[in-house]
mmCIF file of C-alpha atoms in Angstrom:
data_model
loop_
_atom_site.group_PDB
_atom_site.id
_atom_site.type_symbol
_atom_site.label_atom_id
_atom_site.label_comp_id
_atom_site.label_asym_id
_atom_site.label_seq_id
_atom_site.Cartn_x
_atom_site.Cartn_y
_atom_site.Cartn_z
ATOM 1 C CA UNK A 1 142.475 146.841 71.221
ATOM 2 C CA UNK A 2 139.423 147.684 73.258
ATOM 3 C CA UNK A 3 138.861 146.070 76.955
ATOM 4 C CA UNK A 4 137.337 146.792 79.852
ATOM 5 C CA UNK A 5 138.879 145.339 82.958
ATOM 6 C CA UNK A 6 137.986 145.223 86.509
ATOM 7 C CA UNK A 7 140.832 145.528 89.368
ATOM 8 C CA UNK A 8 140.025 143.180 91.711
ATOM 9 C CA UNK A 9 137.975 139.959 90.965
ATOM 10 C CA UNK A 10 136.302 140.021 94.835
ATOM 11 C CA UNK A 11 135.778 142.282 97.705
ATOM 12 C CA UNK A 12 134.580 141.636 101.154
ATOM 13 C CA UNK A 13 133.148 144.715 103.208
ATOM 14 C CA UNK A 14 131.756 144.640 106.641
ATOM 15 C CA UNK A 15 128.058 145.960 106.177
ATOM 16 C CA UNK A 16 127.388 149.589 107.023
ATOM 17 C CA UNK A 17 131.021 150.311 105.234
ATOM 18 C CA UNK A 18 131.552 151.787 102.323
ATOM 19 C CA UNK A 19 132.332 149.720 99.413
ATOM 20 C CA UNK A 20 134.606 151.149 96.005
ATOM 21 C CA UNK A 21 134.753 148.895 93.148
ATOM 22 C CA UNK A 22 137.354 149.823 90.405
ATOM 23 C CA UNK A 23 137.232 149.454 86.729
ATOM 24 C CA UNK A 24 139.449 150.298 84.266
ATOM 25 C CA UNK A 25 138.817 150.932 80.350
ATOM 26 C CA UNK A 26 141.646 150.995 77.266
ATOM 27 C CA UNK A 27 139.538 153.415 75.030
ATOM 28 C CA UNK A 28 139.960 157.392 75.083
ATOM 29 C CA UNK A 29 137.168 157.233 72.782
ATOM 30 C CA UNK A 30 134.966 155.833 74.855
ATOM 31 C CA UNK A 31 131.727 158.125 75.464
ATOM 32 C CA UNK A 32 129.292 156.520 77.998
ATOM 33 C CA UNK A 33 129.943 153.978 80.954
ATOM 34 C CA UNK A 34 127.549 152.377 83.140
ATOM 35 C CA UNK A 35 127.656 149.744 86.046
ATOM 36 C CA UNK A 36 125.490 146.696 86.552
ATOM 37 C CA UNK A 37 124.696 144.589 89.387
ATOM 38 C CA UNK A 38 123.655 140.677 88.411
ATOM 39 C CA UNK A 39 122.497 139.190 91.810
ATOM 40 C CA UNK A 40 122.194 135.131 91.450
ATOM 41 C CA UNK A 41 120.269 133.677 88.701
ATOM 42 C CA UNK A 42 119.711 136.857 87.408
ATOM 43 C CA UNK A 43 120.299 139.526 84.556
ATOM 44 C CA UNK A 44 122.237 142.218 85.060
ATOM 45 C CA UNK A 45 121.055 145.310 86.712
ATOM 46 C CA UNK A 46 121.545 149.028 85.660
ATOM 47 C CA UNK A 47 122.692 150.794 88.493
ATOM 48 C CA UNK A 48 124.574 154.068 87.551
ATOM 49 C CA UNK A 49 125.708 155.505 84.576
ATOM 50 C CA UNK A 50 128.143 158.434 83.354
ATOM 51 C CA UNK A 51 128.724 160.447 80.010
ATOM 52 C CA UNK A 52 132.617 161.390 79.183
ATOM 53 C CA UNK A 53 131.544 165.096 79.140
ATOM 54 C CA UNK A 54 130.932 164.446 83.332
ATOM 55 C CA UNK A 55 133.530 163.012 85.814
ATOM 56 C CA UNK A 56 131.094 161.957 88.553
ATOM 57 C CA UNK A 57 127.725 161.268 89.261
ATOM 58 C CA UNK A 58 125.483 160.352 92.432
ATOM 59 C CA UNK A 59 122.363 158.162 92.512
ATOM 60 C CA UNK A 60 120.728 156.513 95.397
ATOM 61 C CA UNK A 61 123.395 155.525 97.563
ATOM 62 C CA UNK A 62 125.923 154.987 94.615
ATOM 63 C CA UNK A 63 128.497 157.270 93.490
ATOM 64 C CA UNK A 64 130.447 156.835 90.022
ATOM 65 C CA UNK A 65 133.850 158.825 89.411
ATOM 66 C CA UNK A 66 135.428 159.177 86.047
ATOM 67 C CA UNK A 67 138.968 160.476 85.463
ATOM 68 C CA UNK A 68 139.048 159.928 82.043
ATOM 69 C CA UNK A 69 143.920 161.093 82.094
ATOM 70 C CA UNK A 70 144.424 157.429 83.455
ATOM 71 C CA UNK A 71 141.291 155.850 81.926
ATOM 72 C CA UNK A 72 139.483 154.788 85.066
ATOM 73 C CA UNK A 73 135.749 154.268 86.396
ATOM 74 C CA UNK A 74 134.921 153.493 90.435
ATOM 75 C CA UNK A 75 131.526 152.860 91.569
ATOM 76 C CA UNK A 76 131.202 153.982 95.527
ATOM 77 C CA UNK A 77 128.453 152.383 97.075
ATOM 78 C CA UNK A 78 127.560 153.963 100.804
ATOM 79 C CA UNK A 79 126.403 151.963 103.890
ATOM 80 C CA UNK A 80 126.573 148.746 102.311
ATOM 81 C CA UNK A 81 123.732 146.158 102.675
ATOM 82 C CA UNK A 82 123.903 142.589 102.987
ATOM 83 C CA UNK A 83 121.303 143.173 99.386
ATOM 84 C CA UNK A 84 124.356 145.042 97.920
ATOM 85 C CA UNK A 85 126.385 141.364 97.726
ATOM 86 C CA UNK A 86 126.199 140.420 93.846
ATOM 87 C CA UNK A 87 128.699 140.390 91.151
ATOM 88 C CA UNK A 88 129.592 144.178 89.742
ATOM 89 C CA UNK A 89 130.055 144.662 86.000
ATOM 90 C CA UNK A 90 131.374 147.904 84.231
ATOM 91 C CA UNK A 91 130.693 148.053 80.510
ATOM 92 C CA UNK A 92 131.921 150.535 77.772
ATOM 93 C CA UNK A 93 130.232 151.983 75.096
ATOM 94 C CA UNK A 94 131.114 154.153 71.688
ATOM 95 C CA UNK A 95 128.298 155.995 70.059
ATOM 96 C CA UNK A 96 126.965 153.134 67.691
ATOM 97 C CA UNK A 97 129.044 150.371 69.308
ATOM 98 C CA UNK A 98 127.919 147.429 71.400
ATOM 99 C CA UNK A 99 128.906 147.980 75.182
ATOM 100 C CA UNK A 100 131.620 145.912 75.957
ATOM 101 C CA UNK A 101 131.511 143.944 79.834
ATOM 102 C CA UNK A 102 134.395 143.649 81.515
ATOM 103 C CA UNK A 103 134.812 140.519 84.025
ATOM 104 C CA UNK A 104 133.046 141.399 86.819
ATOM 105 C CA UNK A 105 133.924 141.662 90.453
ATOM 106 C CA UNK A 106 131.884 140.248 93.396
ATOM 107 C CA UNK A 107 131.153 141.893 96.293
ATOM 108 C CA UNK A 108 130.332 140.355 99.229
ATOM 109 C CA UNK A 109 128.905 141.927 102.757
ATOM 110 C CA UNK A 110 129.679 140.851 105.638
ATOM 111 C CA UNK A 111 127.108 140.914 108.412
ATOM 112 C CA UNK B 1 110.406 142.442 86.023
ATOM 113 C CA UNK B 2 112.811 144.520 83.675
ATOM 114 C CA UNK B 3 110.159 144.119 80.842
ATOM 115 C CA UNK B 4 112.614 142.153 78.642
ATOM 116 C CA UNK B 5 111.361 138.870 78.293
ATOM 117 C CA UNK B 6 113.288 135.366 77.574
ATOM 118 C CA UNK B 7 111.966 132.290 77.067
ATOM 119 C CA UNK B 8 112.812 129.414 77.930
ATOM 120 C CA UNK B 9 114.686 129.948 81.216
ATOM 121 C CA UNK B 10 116.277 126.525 81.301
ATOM 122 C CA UNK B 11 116.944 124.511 78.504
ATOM 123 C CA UNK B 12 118.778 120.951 78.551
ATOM 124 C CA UNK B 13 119.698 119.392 75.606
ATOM 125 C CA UNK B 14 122.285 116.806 73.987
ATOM 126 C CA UNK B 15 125.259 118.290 72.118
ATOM 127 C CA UNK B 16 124.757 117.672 67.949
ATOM 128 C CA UNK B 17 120.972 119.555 68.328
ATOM 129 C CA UNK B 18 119.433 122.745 67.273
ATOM 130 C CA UNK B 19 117.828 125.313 69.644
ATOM 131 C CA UNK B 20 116.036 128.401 69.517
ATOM 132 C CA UNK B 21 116.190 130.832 72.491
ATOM 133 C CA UNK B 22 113.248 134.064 72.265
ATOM 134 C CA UNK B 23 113.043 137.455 72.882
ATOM 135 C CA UNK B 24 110.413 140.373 73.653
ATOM 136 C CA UNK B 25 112.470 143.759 74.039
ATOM 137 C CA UNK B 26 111.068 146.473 76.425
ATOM 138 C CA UNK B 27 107.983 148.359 74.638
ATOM 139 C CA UNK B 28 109.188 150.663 72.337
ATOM 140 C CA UNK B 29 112.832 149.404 71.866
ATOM 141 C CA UNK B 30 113.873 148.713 68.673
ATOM 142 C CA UNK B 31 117.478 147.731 69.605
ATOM 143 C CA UNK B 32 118.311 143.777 70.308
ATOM 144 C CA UNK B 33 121.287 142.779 71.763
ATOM 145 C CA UNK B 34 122.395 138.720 72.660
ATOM 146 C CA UNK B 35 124.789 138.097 74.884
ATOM 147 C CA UNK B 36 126.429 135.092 76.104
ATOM 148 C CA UNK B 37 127.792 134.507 80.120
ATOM 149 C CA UNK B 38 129.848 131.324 80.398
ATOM 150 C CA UNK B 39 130.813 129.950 84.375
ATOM 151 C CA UNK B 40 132.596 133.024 85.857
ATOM 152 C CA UNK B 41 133.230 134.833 82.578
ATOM 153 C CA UNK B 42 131.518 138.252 81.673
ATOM 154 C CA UNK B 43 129.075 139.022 79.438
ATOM 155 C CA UNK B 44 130.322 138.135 75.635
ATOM 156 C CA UNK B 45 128.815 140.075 72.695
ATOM 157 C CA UNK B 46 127.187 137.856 69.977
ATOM 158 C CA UNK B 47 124.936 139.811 67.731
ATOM 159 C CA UNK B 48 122.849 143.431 67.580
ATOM 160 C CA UNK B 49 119.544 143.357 66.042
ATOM 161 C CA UNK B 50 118.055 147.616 65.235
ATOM 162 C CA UNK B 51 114.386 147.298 64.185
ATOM 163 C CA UNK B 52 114.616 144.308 62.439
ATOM 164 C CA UNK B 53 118.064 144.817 60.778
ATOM 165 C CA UNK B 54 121.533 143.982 61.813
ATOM 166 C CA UNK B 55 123.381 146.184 63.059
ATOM 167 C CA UNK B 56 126.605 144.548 64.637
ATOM 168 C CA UNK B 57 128.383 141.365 65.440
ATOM 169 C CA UNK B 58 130.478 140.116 67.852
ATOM 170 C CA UNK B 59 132.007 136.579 68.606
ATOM 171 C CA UNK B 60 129.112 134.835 67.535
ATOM 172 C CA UNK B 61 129.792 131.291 66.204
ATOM 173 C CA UNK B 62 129.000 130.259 62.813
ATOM 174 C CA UNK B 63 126.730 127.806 64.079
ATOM 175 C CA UNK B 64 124.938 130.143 65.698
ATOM 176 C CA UNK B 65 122.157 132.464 63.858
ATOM 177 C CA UNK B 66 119.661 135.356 64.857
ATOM 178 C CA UNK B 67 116.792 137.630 63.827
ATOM 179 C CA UNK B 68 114.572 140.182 64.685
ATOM 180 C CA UNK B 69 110.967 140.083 63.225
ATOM 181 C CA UNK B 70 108.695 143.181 62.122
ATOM 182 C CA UNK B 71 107.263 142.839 65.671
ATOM 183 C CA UNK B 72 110.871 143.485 67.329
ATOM 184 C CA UNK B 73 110.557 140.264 69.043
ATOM 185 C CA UNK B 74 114.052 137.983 68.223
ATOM 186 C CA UNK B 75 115.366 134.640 68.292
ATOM 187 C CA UNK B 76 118.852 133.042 68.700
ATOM 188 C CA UNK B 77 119.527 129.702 66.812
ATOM 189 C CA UNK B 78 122.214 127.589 67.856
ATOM 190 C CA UNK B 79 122.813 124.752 66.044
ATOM 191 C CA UNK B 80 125.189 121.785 66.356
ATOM 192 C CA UNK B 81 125.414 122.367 70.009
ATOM 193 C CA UNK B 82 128.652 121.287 72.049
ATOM 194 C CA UNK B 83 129.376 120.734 75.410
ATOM 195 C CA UNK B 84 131.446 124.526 75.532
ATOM 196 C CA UNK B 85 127.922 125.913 74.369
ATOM 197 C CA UNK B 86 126.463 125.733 77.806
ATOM 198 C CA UNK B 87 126.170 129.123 79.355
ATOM 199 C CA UNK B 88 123.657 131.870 80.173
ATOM 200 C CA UNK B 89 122.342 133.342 77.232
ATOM 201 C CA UNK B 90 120.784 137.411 77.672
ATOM 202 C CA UNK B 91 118.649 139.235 75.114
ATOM 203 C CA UNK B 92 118.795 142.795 76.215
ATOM 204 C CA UNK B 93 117.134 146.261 74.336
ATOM 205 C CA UNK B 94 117.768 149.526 74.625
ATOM 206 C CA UNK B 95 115.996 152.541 73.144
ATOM 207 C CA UNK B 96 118.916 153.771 71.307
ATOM 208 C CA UNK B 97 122.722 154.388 71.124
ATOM 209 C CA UNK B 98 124.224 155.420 74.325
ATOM 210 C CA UNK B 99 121.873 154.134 76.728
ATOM 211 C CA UNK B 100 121.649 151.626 78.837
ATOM 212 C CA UNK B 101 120.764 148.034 78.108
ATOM 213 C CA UNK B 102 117.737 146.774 80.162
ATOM 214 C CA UNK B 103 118.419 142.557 80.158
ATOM 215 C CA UNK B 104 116.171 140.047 80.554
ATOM 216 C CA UNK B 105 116.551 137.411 83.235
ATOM 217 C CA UNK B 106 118.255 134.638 80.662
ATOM 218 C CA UNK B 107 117.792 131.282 79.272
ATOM 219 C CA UNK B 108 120.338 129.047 81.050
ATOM 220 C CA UNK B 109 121.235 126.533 78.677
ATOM 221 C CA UNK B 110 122.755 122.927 79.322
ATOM 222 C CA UNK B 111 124.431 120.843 77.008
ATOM 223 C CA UNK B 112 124.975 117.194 78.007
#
């Protein structure tokens, strides 16, 4: 079946690192991907998202890389902050379909 | 503010009752989605609302309901409550298929 699964449940990086979360999805047809970040208390957060027609994309400080022959999504985050420390979803998406969340994985800077 | 808005943000309640959680999707979205966030789980699909229709389910309970009204705001009833129905419950809206969900902040909701 479909699911969307996240490599490691936590990471620790030393601020001003870089920081790659990992993400990996069971569905070649799969069309559209996107992280979010859900701080404490909070909803999640669009950060970055990426069409299957594209295998990488840059935003503010965040980088996501598809490579759609062994079904896997990163998000690269550069010079992480101590604001950067929240929980990190990827969800999946089919045209018409509900995205689908997987886990999550918490990142957490170190000062 | 995302522009998604849920109220109540905390709810306590005893299990056996009915509540209703409410949602105002961004300004022009038409697209309703509920999700449900349990203690260190991700973010579980219940039901899809499209401009006042609906459009898809997930694992959504029997004993729990939804709608969308002609002015696109929702509501999610959950009736019968039990203790494993505490959890953080999101209303999110999007402006169509294949983009991105904007979600509100939640409606945290105890059952004791």
């Amino acid at each position: 079946g479909e699911s969307v699964g996240l490599h490691l449940p936590t990471l620790s990086v030393q601020e001003g690192d870089n920081s790659i979360i990992n993400c990996a999805y069971s569905n070649s047809a799969s069309d559209y991907f996107i992280w979010y970040k859900q701080e404490s208390g909070k909803g999640p957060q669009f950060i970055i998202d990426i069409r299957s027609n594209m295998d990488k994309r840059q935003g503010q400080r965040v980088t996501v890389l598809l490579n759609k022959t062994v079904k896997h999504l990163s998000l690269q985050i550069a010079a992480t902050q101590p604001g950067d420390s929240a929980v990190y979803f990827c969800a999946e998406n089919k045209r018409n379909t509900p995205l689908v969340f997987g886990k999550g994985t918490r990142l957490s800077v170190i000062a | 503010d995302s522009g998604v808005t849920q109220t109540p943000k905390h709810l306590i309640t005893a299990t056996g009752q009915r509540v209703t959680l409410r949602c105002s999707p961004r300004s022009g979205d038409l697209s309703v989605y509920w999700y449900q966030q349990s203690l260190d789980q991700g973010l579980q699909f219940l039901i899809q609302y499209y401009n006042g229709e609906e459009r898809a389910k997930g694992n959504i309970l029997e004993r729990f309901s939804a709608q969308q009204f002609p002015d696109l705001h929702s509501e999610l009833n959950l009736s019968s409550l039990e203790l494993g129905d505490s959890a953080l419950y999101f209303c999110a809206s999007s402006s169509g298929p294949n983009y991105g969900y904007t979600f509100g902040s939640g409606t945290r909701l105890t059952v004791v």
